[in-house]
Amino acid sequence: MNRNLLLRIEHAVKFHKAHQPLRTLCVRNTMRWRPVPFQSVPTVQHCPQASSFLNMALLQYRFLSAKQEKIHKKPRLLPSKVKERKKVVEVWHNIKVHELARAVGKDTDDVYKALMYANYDVDNLKPSSALSREMVLEAAKKFDVKVTYQQEKEEKVRENKDAIKRGSADPSVLVPKHPVVTIMGHVDHGKTTLLDQLRKTQVAAMEAGGITQHIGAFSVYLASGDKITFLDTPGHAAFSAMRERGAHVTDIIVLVVAADDGVMKQTVESIRHAKAARVPIILAINKCDKPKADPDRVKRELLSHDIVCEEFGGDVQAIPISALKGENLQALGEAIITLAEVLELKADPTGLVEGTVIESSTDKGKGPVTTAIVQRGTLKEGAVLVAGKAWAKVRVMLDENDTVLKNVEPSMPVKIVGWRELPSAGDEILEVESEHRAKEVLQWRTYVEEQEEIKKDMEVIEVKQKEHREAHRQNLDTYLGLTWKQKKYMLYKANKYLMGKRPSEKLTDDKPVVPLIIKGDVDGSVEAILNVIDSYDAEEECDLDLIHFGVGDISESDVVLAETFKGCVYGFNVNANKSIQQLAAKKDVSIKLHKVIYHLIEDLKGELSSKLQPLVEETVKGEASVLALFDVAVGKKTVQVAGCRVQSGVIDKKMKIRLIRNREVIWEGSLTSLKHHKNDVPTVKTGVECGMSLDDDDVEIKVGDEIICIEEKTVPQKISWDPGF
């Protein structure tokens, strides 16, 4: 047998043995090649090409056998994803907006935005506003954090650390005191002139505008040797708070009424303050030297206000005087001393001091200074005082002439130097044992004020949120009956303006605004100006935004603040040095200084009026009637021309034209041409015929129509605010 044939048979036998593992490997490795079953392999005799087939099969077998021997590495398992834990934030009851923002590491605006998306009304929220538990939880959801409330401890009732007045004094320590007398009445009735005569000074001549704008405290010695403390109050309508304050710290009120003027508005107000304070009144009828003086008329007018003079069977002393000439002032002084003896005025000069702040101001060399009346105790240098939320260690005590005092007894006016902060006029002064005690009192008062503010804020927020939820519920009711897709689309469409908008990026308001900074010489003056501003009632025309107010000269920080808010600075009886004025000019900030309060208010009204859009006033200059219509060819275009006769006035080509039909305005515009015969003319007078063509070709003119010529003028608009003077 041929040797080559034997080798081929041997190969075929080997292929048969390898058939099963080869097939297994092919299936396992998903290879495309599939071995041909052995029985289908042709014999050597029938397949002369078997040699090439067997070679290929053996090659595949060797390849798969080698691949099978490789060590298959198990695929590494992916690490299981650990569920991220939410950040835990600790909050507390009545947490404020800015505190929540700091706790979650966000901006205040982000808190507003989260609450806004949670359907809360954020317009009335301030950074210092307290948030309810529900609002905090909703904001936490938006920030994807978990909040835990601090362990609510059973808080003990916080001990009251406030300073309070002492109880009634022991009658054995009471000593007689000289009276405190407040001069009250209408403006320009001679109150300050009266005090000038008593003190032999000329304060009235130095007053700006001829009116008193500060409350003053003075001690006066009469010819008899008796001493009286006088308080001079302004009579202008703006200083009502000063008059009320004077009435509550006085023993007697001298009501000054001009004999030629009679009972006026501030006279009635002074009577009301006196009755509220339950202080007796002495009537001083001034200007009795004038030809038109009628003291009896004044007494009769006062009867309607329950002021009954002794002549009419009452208990009110009426003293006719002339403050300008100094007539009968001794009688007025005797009347005051007599009434004081009847009242048996006494005070306790021992123990801790009690008093009242009459006025407060800032002095460049002395710092915060207050004018006060001591009502109990004896004030000495080094005493520690509290008033409102300010405290002082008395460094210097001065009288009205700036003479240093060592001791200040009850009923004496005094200027106190040594305040750490400036108290407000009208604050109650109480002496405490030490500086530590004074700080305790201030901390307690600050705490009480914060709690009251939180309570008020929460009440306002609850009301606003209730209104907001009700409005939202009514809005949702409009989507009843819609499918969830329709509802979601409608809600998205209605609220899409919220997308990507921070709450601070509010829509611009077309309404004008006047940002305002007020600086005054004393606290009472600032108080009076703020009381006038509180009466502002023209917000619909222009907003008045009070940014800042304070006592003292205008400073660099005031100018910078005004630049930030694009506002102006108003100063009352204060100064702005040259460097401040140069800085203001550089930053384009307006500084307006005034010494008379009604001048300041008038200037402010002018500033508000300047922000308003000017009014357009229309005046009819001429009327014409359409008599005929003509079509005139202008180039390739046909233009309608109205033949008219001017019935009254003048028709001016440059002015506004109004077309009227059956008393209804059909069209407004201007003329393209105005002709008399064939000549172009600028105006046509009464009785003259003319031709007119309008600048709108689509307007159809008819015979009988009226054409009116109107002149428009812009007139500055004035604010409707009336401050009352």
XYZ file of C-alpha atoms in Angstrom:
725
model
C 0.000 0.000 0.000
C 1.189 3.509 -0.770
C 2.928 5.167 2.191
C 1.159 8.484 1.642
C -2.213 6.803 1.766
C -1.423 5.193 5.139
C -0.475 8.561 6.630
C -3.745 10.007 5.542
C -5.707 7.191 7.111
C -3.836 7.727 10.378
C -4.732 11.410 10.341
C -8.362 10.598 9.772
C -8.420 8.316 12.826
C -6.879 11.054 14.965
C -9.496 13.507 13.723
C -12.270 11.132 14.776
C -10.916 10.993 18.343
C -10.709 14.796 18.558
C -14.245 15.342 17.269
C -16.089 15.507 20.653
C -13.731 17.909 22.564
C -13.505 20.048 19.445
C -17.258 20.421 19.255
C -17.516 21.249 22.956
C -14.919 23.968 22.640
C -16.605 25.406 19.591
C -19.946 25.712 21.390
C -18.390 27.084 24.573
C -16.396 29.717 22.767
C -19.252 30.554 20.386
C -17.064 30.242 17.376
C -18.600 30.299 13.920
C -16.761 27.251 12.773
C -18.714 24.013 13.340
C -16.983 20.639 12.764
C -18.442 18.409 10.097
C -19.775 15.123 11.559
C -17.359 12.198 11.068
C -19.809 10.196 9.063
C -20.088 13.085 6.634
C -16.325 13.246 6.103
C -15.690 11.747 2.668
C -13.393 8.832 2.391
C -10.052 9.149 0.805
C -11.233 7.393 -2.257
C -14.228 9.774 -2.743
C -12.475 13.035 -1.612
C -9.063 13.604 -3.120
C -8.969 16.990 -1.269
C -9.217 15.364 2.197
C -5.613 16.217 2.917
C -6.206 19.974 2.911
C -9.420 19.533 4.962
C -7.677 17.433 7.618
C -4.817 19.895 7.890
C -7.232 22.717 8.514
C -9.150 20.718 11.146
C -6.008 19.793 13.031
C -4.894 23.420 12.989
C -8.186 24.445 14.584
C -7.905 21.649 17.129
C -4.437 22.768 18.226
C -5.623 26.379 18.528
C -8.653 25.513 20.633
C -6.705 23.103 22.806
C -4.143 25.793 23.597
C -6.940 28.317 24.371
C -8.642 25.804 26.688
C -5.496 25.493 28.763
C -5.468 29.240 29.553
C -6.530 30.107 33.084
C -9.745 32.083 32.940
C -9.751 34.855 35.472
C -13.010 35.486 37.219
C -14.377 38.957 36.478
C -14.041 41.308 39.391
C -17.304 42.212 41.063
C -18.153 45.915 40.949
C -18.273 47.458 44.417
C -21.801 47.903 45.627
C -22.854 51.575 45.660
C -23.008 52.828 49.222
C -26.068 54.949 49.847
C -24.987 58.482 50.634
C -26.213 59.792 53.916
C -27.908 63.157 54.007
C -26.178 66.004 55.741
C -27.616 66.527 59.205
C -28.196 70.154 60.200
C -29.058 71.212 63.720
C -31.687 73.950 63.960
C -33.718 75.486 66.755
C -37.104 76.958 67.476
C -37.811 80.310 65.739
C -34.613 80.091 63.707
C -34.116 83.153 61.531
C -33.625 83.225 57.771
C -29.963 84.207 57.881
C -29.275 81.654 60.638
C -30.801 78.832 58.570
C -28.754 79.910 55.548
C -25.553 79.789 57.611
C -26.489 76.400 59.095
C -26.996 74.729 55.697
C -24.067 76.552 54.086
C -26.200 78.497 51.646
C -26.898 82.094 50.810
C -29.912 83.923 52.262
C -31.354 84.235 48.762
C -31.159 80.450 48.417
C -33.408 80.104 51.461
C -35.868 82.545 49.902
C -35.756 80.572 46.675
C -36.376 77.240 48.434
C -39.362 78.665 50.302
C -40.689 80.247 47.135
C -40.588 76.913 45.301
C -42.311 75.339 48.300
C -45.212 77.743 47.739
C -44.474 80.197 50.532
C -44.834 83.939 50.202
C -41.346 85.406 50.702
C -42.167 89.060 50.009
C -42.669 89.833 53.697
C -39.638 87.860 54.911
C -36.500 89.648 56.059
C -33.132 88.052 56.916
C -34.008 88.610 60.577
C -37.487 87.056 60.267
C -38.173 83.916 62.296
C -39.263 80.755 60.440
C -41.901 78.279 61.519
C -41.167 74.556 61.807
C -43.053 73.786 58.585
C -41.045 76.369 56.633
C -37.738 74.977 57.928
C -38.708 71.421 56.929
C -39.766 72.502 53.440
C -36.497 74.375 52.934
C -34.554 71.305 54.152
C -36.245 69.158 51.487
C -35.120 71.549 48.788
C -31.559 71.560 50.134
C -31.596 67.728 50.480
C -30.528 67.885 54.110
C -31.927 66.409 57.286
C -32.718 68.762 60.121
C -32.775 67.952 63.781
C -34.146 70.334 66.327
C -32.042 71.021 69.366
C -33.182 69.307 72.499
C -35.866 71.588 73.739
C -34.978 72.110 77.336
C -37.566 73.079 79.803
C -36.475 76.632 79.879
C -36.697 78.268 83.213
C -38.439 81.595 83.244
C -35.617 84.021 82.562
C -34.975 86.182 85.543
C -36.011 89.773 85.042
C -32.817 91.826 85.201
C -34.427 95.162 84.380
C -33.913 98.253 86.477
C -37.128 99.640 87.891
C -38.179 102.655 89.876
C -38.178 102.536 93.626
C -41.406 102.445 95.563
C -43.053 105.424 97.225
C -40.690 107.497 99.295
C -40.880 107.710 103.053
C -42.608 111.021 103.907
C -39.867 111.718 106.456
C -37.217 112.106 103.704
C -39.287 114.358 101.425
C -38.129 117.964 101.119
C -39.717 120.934 99.258
C -38.552 121.406 95.680
C -38.872 124.272 93.225
C -41.421 123.802 90.430
C -40.732 122.572 86.920
C -42.790 124.724 84.542
C -43.346 123.997 80.848
C -44.160 126.871 78.493
C -46.583 125.673 75.815
C -48.725 127.213 73.089
C -49.080 127.915 69.399
C -46.155 128.896 67.195
C -45.268 132.612 67.197
C -47.341 133.386 70.292
C -44.241 134.602 72.206
C -43.158 131.659 74.361
C -39.409 132.036 73.853
C -39.645 135.831 74.097
C -41.287 135.360 77.495
C -38.407 133.175 78.676
C -35.890 135.662 77.284
C -37.417 138.364 79.461
C -37.324 136.105 82.501
C -33.698 135.044 81.885
C -32.542 138.344 80.389
C -31.345 136.562 77.242
C -32.044 136.861 73.500
C -32.639 133.275 72.428
C -35.622 134.185 70.219
C -33.512 136.508 68.082
C -31.091 133.662 67.352
C -33.720 131.062 66.403
C -33.683 130.038 62.731
C -36.845 131.157 60.976
C -37.973 132.939 64.129
C -39.400 129.747 65.639
C -38.230 127.434 68.418
C -37.257 123.999 67.116
C -35.701 122.477 70.243
C -36.869 121.810 73.747
C -34.802 123.709 76.275
C -34.423 123.496 80.071
C -33.387 126.526 82.133
C -33.312 127.617 85.755
C -34.592 131.129 86.464
C -34.334 133.107 89.712
C -37.154 135.591 90.225
C -36.757 138.946 91.910
C -38.241 137.412 95.034
C -35.395 134.895 95.148
C -37.577 131.945 94.225
C -36.182 129.471 91.708
C -38.153 127.973 88.791
C -37.043 125.424 86.184
C -38.563 126.282 82.818
C -38.940 123.982 79.823
C -39.385 125.771 76.502
C -41.215 123.626 73.920
C -41.597 124.327 70.179
C -45.001 125.492 69.011
C -44.671 124.293 65.433
C -47.021 121.492 64.335
C -44.092 119.153 63.639
C -42.942 119.106 67.284
C -45.995 117.521 68.892
C -43.905 114.756 70.507
C -41.677 117.337 72.212
C -44.698 119.121 73.682
C -46.142 115.842 74.918
C -42.815 114.929 76.520
C -42.629 118.327 78.222
C -46.110 117.888 79.654
C -45.209 114.581 81.336
C -42.123 115.836 83.209
C -43.555 119.094 84.495
C -45.388 120.281 87.589
C -47.154 123.294 86.045
C -47.956 124.286 82.453
C -48.006 127.931 81.388
C -50.262 128.128 78.337
C -49.273 131.148 76.234
C -52.001 132.511 73.941
C -51.661 135.664 71.829
C -54.397 138.151 72.651
C -54.672 139.244 69.010
C -54.662 135.729 67.576
C -56.755 133.684 69.960
C -56.949 129.916 70.381
C -55.160 128.069 67.552
C -54.512 124.454 66.600
C -51.388 123.925 68.720
C -53.074 125.711 71.631
C -55.769 123.034 71.630
C -53.133 120.312 71.340
C -51.235 121.734 74.337
C -54.449 121.678 76.395
C -54.932 118.024 75.430
C -51.370 117.137 76.525
C -51.876 118.944 79.850
C -55.092 117.053 80.548
C -53.516 113.725 79.623
C -50.645 114.397 82.056
C -53.052 115.800 84.703
C -50.957 118.919 85.122
C -52.499 122.251 86.284
C -52.517 125.184 83.830
C -51.788 128.895 84.197
C -53.000 131.016 81.289
C -50.581 133.714 80.061
C -52.384 136.000 77.575
C -49.515 137.554 75.633
C -49.293 140.542 73.277
C -51.790 142.547 75.286
C -49.984 145.710 74.153
C -51.194 145.293 70.565
C -54.095 147.406 69.286
C -56.218 144.386 68.309
C -55.600 142.547 71.591
C -58.751 141.098 73.182
C -57.948 139.015 76.312
C -61.620 138.453 77.090
C -62.140 136.808 73.686
C -59.306 134.389 74.479
C -60.932 133.452 77.792
C -64.286 132.858 76.102
C -62.752 130.706 73.378
C -61.033 128.548 76.001
C -64.363 127.778 77.661
C -65.178 125.364 74.817
C -62.013 123.436 75.736
C -62.867 123.162 79.466
C -60.380 125.858 80.483
C -62.393 128.018 82.875
C -60.650 131.114 84.205
C -61.187 132.468 87.700
C -63.288 135.346 86.320
C -65.839 132.776 85.105
C -65.813 130.768 88.339
C -63.036 128.345 87.430
C -59.636 127.619 88.941
C -57.332 128.671 86.074
C -55.335 131.849 86.709
C -55.251 134.189 83.688
C -52.384 136.709 83.590
C -52.352 139.364 80.822
C -48.741 140.087 79.857
C -46.534 141.601 77.168
C -43.427 139.449 76.789
C -41.868 141.855 74.310
C -42.104 144.837 76.706
C -41.729 142.793 79.895
C -45.065 143.946 81.292
C -46.696 142.087 84.203
C -44.096 139.266 84.244
C -43.705 139.612 87.996
C -47.402 138.783 88.386
C -46.895 135.674 86.253
C -43.955 134.571 88.435
C -45.983 135.110 91.606
C -48.860 133.080 90.155
C -46.474 130.184 89.463
C -44.981 130.286 92.984
C -48.445 130.508 94.556
C -49.705 127.488 92.622
C -46.538 125.551 93.544
C -47.161 126.254 97.243
C -50.742 125.085 96.881
C -49.549 121.880 95.231
C -46.967 121.364 98.040
C -44.321 120.081 95.657
C -41.824 117.772 97.381
C -39.164 115.264 96.298
C -36.858 112.618 97.732
C -33.192 113.723 97.407
C -31.820 110.406 98.753
C -31.057 107.063 97.170
C -30.637 106.092 93.522
C -31.344 108.775 90.940
C -34.468 108.821 88.777
C -35.001 111.277 85.946
C -36.071 111.815 82.340
C -34.111 112.592 79.164
C -35.420 115.888 77.788
C -33.106 116.057 74.773
C -30.036 114.236 73.471
C -27.345 115.197 70.991
C -23.785 114.421 69.936
C -20.995 116.885 70.701
C -17.668 116.626 68.873
C -15.613 117.125 72.014
C -17.905 115.535 74.593
C -19.542 112.693 72.680
C -23.178 111.794 73.420
C -24.773 114.422 75.685
C -28.250 114.466 77.218
C -30.284 117.225 78.786
C -32.234 115.743 81.672
C -34.451 116.619 84.607
C -33.660 114.869 87.896
C -36.890 113.832 89.622
C -35.584 111.812 92.562
C -32.252 111.351 94.287
C -29.111 113.465 93.948
C -26.966 112.971 90.870
C -23.215 112.991 91.437
C -20.144 112.542 89.306
C -19.267 108.852 88.720
C -22.858 107.634 88.983
C -23.811 104.776 86.613
C -27.041 105.457 84.715
C -29.194 103.508 82.263
C -31.722 105.036 79.858
C -33.454 102.953 77.228
C -30.700 100.777 75.742
C -27.856 103.133 76.630
C -25.795 103.506 79.764
C -23.379 106.076 81.148
C -20.815 106.625 83.818
C -21.224 110.312 84.556
C -18.020 112.201 83.738
C -19.230 115.781 83.744
C -22.455 117.568 84.711
C -23.208 121.011 83.246
C -25.965 123.590 83.596
C -27.519 125.551 80.696
C -24.531 127.937 80.742
C -22.028 125.028 80.604
C -20.964 125.600 84.202
C -19.720 122.411 85.891
C -22.012 121.099 88.626
C -21.015 118.884 91.531
C -24.461 117.797 92.701
C -27.814 117.885 90.907
C -30.900 117.748 93.098
C -34.527 117.092 92.107
C -36.141 119.568 89.639
C -32.748 120.734 88.387
C -31.972 120.586 84.647
C -28.554 119.143 83.805
C -26.433 118.190 80.810
C -24.912 114.744 81.369
C -21.640 113.760 79.673
C -20.394 110.158 79.692
C -22.929 108.127 77.719
C -21.605 105.128 75.808
C -24.502 105.333 73.348
C -27.005 108.094 72.666
C -30.338 107.520 74.465
C -33.585 108.763 72.978
C -35.424 111.839 74.167
C -38.113 110.831 76.641
C -36.251 107.780 77.969
C -36.425 107.178 81.699
C -33.084 107.559 83.541
C -32.362 105.162 86.396
C -29.216 104.878 88.471
C -27.764 101.388 89.075
C -25.114 100.064 91.417
C -22.312 99.244 88.957
C -21.284 99.015 85.326
C -21.853 95.246 85.433
C -25.410 95.831 86.597
C -25.935 98.401 83.812
C -24.841 95.864 81.171
C -27.193 93.271 82.680
C -30.081 95.704 82.351
C -29.255 96.437 78.705
C -28.942 92.725 77.871
C -32.338 92.060 79.416
C -33.966 94.938 77.539
C -32.405 93.781 74.267
C -33.680 90.246 74.914
C -37.214 91.490 75.639
C -37.184 93.614 72.490
C -36.015 90.666 70.360
C -38.752 88.421 71.774
C -41.405 91.024 71.075
C -40.085 91.510 67.547
C -40.108 87.742 66.905
C -43.669 87.516 68.186
C -44.805 90.352 65.938
C -42.961 88.906 62.934
C -44.504 85.468 63.449
C -47.986 86.970 63.676
C -47.463 88.908 60.454
C -45.940 85.890 58.695
C -48.790 83.622 59.775
C -51.375 86.054 58.414
C -49.493 86.478 55.136
C -48.912 82.744 54.705
C -52.582 82.023 55.395
C -53.578 84.501 52.710
C -51.008 83.011 50.338
C -52.202 79.438 50.928
C -55.814 80.457 50.398
C -54.919 82.184 47.131
C -52.923 79.117 46.057
C -55.831 76.799 46.890
C -58.205 78.928 44.841
C -55.699 78.869 42.006
C -55.515 75.061 42.132
C -59.314 74.883 41.991
C -59.127 76.287 38.473
C -57.363 73.084 37.358
C -60.119 70.735 38.506
C -61.236 68.349 35.785
C -57.912 68.378 33.948
C -55.752 65.313 33.481
C -52.511 65.151 35.425
C -50.541 66.014 32.282
C -52.714 69.022 31.516
C -52.563 70.158 35.117
C -48.784 69.822 35.279
C -48.368 71.727 32.036
C -50.665 74.520 33.184
C -48.856 74.807 36.534
C -45.504 74.900 34.789
C -46.735 77.567 32.408
C -48.122 79.663 35.266
C -44.937 79.432 37.363
C -42.223 79.358 34.726
C -41.175 82.876 35.628
C -39.708 81.363 38.804
C -37.231 79.253 36.851
C -33.671 80.381 37.344
C -34.689 83.528 39.178
C -33.336 84.442 42.578
C -35.739 86.267 44.862
C -33.405 89.253 45.008
C -33.729 89.590 41.241
C -37.175 91.112 41.464
C -38.926 92.567 38.525
C -38.214 96.248 38.121
C -40.960 98.536 39.296
C -41.813 101.514 37.150
C -42.934 103.460 40.221
C -40.344 106.131 41.179
C -38.669 106.088 44.575
C -36.771 108.630 46.684
C -34.199 106.978 49.011
C -33.667 109.259 51.999
C -31.082 109.760 54.769
C -31.945 112.113 57.667
C -29.359 113.637 60.027
C -30.308 116.056 62.809
C -28.578 117.993 65.555
C -30.592 116.469 68.417
C -32.715 113.375 68.885
C -35.911 115.408 69.290
C -35.443 117.131 65.932
C -34.907 113.814 64.167
C -37.971 112.459 65.949
C -40.045 115.420 64.716
C -38.893 114.947 61.114
C -39.620 111.208 61.263
C -43.094 111.917 62.633
C -43.753 114.140 59.619
C -42.398 111.470 57.253
C -44.688 108.919 58.911
C -47.627 110.947 57.616
C -46.535 110.320 54.009
C -49.516 108.878 52.135
C -48.629 109.191 48.447
C -46.970 105.779 47.957
C -49.042 105.162 44.816
C -47.341 108.135 43.147
C -43.800 107.804 44.503
C -42.207 105.639 47.199
C -40.389 107.364 50.058
C -37.687 105.000 51.323
C -36.072 106.045 54.628
C -32.671 104.322 54.496
C -31.028 105.735 57.604
C -31.434 108.426 60.242
C -29.256 109.602 63.076
C -27.929 112.421 65.220
C -24.772 114.358 64.347
C -23.006 115.963 61.392
C -23.081 114.332 57.970
C -20.276 111.772 57.691
C -18.501 109.872 54.937
C -20.539 106.730 55.671
C -23.743 108.720 55.053
C -22.461 109.755 51.621
C -21.378 106.196 50.737
C -24.761 104.841 51.845
C -26.571 107.455 49.770
C -24.460 106.527 46.733
C -25.290 102.834 47.184
C -29.038 103.468 47.247
C -28.908 106.441 44.833
C -30.485 108.630 47.477
C -30.006 112.075 48.962
C -28.960 113.304 52.411
C -31.024 115.850 54.332
C -29.403 117.609 57.264
C -31.252 119.613 59.908
C -29.129 122.072 61.890
C -26.000 120.015 61.108
C -22.906 120.628 59.012
C -21.074 118.863 56.204
C -17.400 119.847 56.085
C -15.576 120.633 52.874
C -14.111 117.135 52.411
C -17.573 115.569 52.809
C -19.037 117.978 50.252
C -16.235 117.202 47.807
C -16.806 113.461 48.281
C -20.536 113.942 47.719
C -19.893 115.912 44.525
C -17.534 113.188 43.300
C -20.100 110.459 43.958
C -22.983 112.584 42.615
C -24.790 112.562 45.962
C -27.054 115.476 46.835
C -26.637 116.982 50.342
C -29.363 119.401 51.415
C -28.899 121.357 54.644
C -31.730 123.222 56.383
C -32.215 125.116 59.638
C -36.010 125.406 59.526
C -38.085 122.247 59.581
C -40.800 123.375 57.189
C -38.123 124.404 54.662
C -36.749 120.861 54.846
C -40.202 119.343 54.316
C -40.916 121.682 51.383
C -37.592 120.691 49.812
C -38.467 117.019 50.302
C -41.862 117.551 48.661
C -40.065 119.168 45.711
C -37.719 116.160 45.435
C -40.680 113.770 45.428
C -42.501 115.870 42.832
C -39.441 115.887 40.563
C -39.624 112.087 40.332
C -43.166 112.157 38.926
C -43.886 112.084 35.223
C -44.972 115.526 33.971
C -48.622 115.983 33.140
C -49.684 116.770 29.573
C -52.229 119.560 29.355
C -54.254 119.952 26.175
C -55.645 123.262 24.943
C -57.986 123.535 21.942
C -56.461 126.154 19.624
C -58.902 125.888 16.720
C -61.875 124.059 15.217
C -62.755 123.436 11.571
C -65.605 121.611 9.786
C -65.261 119.443 6.666
C -67.310 120.874 3.772
C -66.114 118.780 0.811
C -63.686 116.010 -0.175
C -61.251 115.947 -3.101
C -58.912 113.331 -4.535
C -55.605 114.904 -5.565
C -52.918 113.073 -7.515
C -49.501 113.382 -5.916
C -47.122 111.630 -8.289
C -48.521 108.121 -8.808
C -50.469 108.308 -5.571
C -53.971 109.661 -4.969
C -54.389 111.599 -1.726
C -57.684 112.535 -0.086
C -57.932 116.243 0.723
C -60.605 117.665 3.013
C -61.967 121.081 2.126
C -62.629 122.815 5.432
C -63.603 126.122 6.955
C -62.096 127.239 10.266
C -64.981 127.899 12.658
C -62.957 129.254 15.609
C -59.403 129.827 16.689
C -56.413 128.863 14.561
C -55.449 125.641 12.807
C -51.686 125.131 13.091
C -49.968 122.554 10.907
C -47.369 121.728 13.589
C -49.880 120.948 16.311
C -51.804 117.794 17.098
C -54.956 117.171 15.031
C -58.017 115.252 16.177
C -60.801 114.032 13.837
C -64.245 113.898 15.467
C -67.430 112.327 14.091
C -70.710 112.341 16.019
C -68.829 113.577 19.103
C -66.490 110.570 19.013
C -62.767 110.738 18.344
C -62.060 108.825 15.132
C -58.376 109.593 14.710
C -55.441 111.510 16.205
C -52.291 112.535 14.417
C -50.835 115.377 12.391
C -51.297 117.046 9.012
C -49.083 116.370 6.023
C -50.248 119.538 4.281
C -52.289 122.645 5.012
C -53.186 124.847 2.020
C -55.061 128.042 1.418
C -56.062 127.997 -2.243
C -52.895 126.518 -3.789
C -50.403 127.887 -1.290
C -48.900 125.928 1.592
C -49.489 127.871 4.796
C -48.404 127.178 8.432
C -51.665 128.446 10.006
C -55.239 129.233 9.039
C -57.415 131.645 11.037
C -61.124 131.812 11.801
C -63.454 132.092 8.799
C -60.810 131.078 6.231
C -61.256 128.045 3.977
C -58.411 125.601 3.584
C -57.453 122.139 2.421
C -56.066 119.520 4.776
C -54.542 116.096 4.209
C -53.879 113.705 7.070
C -50.695 111.697 7.582
C -52.720 108.449 7.611
C -54.102 107.354 4.233
C -56.299 104.685 5.792
C -58.499 107.221 7.605
C -61.758 107.911 5.800
C -62.940 111.507 6.159
C -66.603 112.352 5.679
C -68.415 115.603 5.051
C -69.634 117.025 8.359
C -66.669 115.760 10.393
C -64.929 118.158 12.769
C -61.180 118.729 12.863
C -59.760 120.122 16.101
C -56.284 121.581 16.544
C -54.820 120.858 20.002
C -51.784 122.393 21.704
C -49.993 120.108 24.200
C -47.948 121.418 27.115
C -46.060 119.427 29.733
C -46.664 120.646 33.274
C -44.602 119.421 36.269
C -46.658 117.191 38.520
C -46.818 117.864 42.257
C -46.953 115.197 44.934
C -50.330 114.972 46.663
C -48.781 114.530 50.145
C -49.902 117.134 52.669
C -47.800 117.037 55.873
C -50.229 119.388 57.603
C -48.272 122.653 57.567
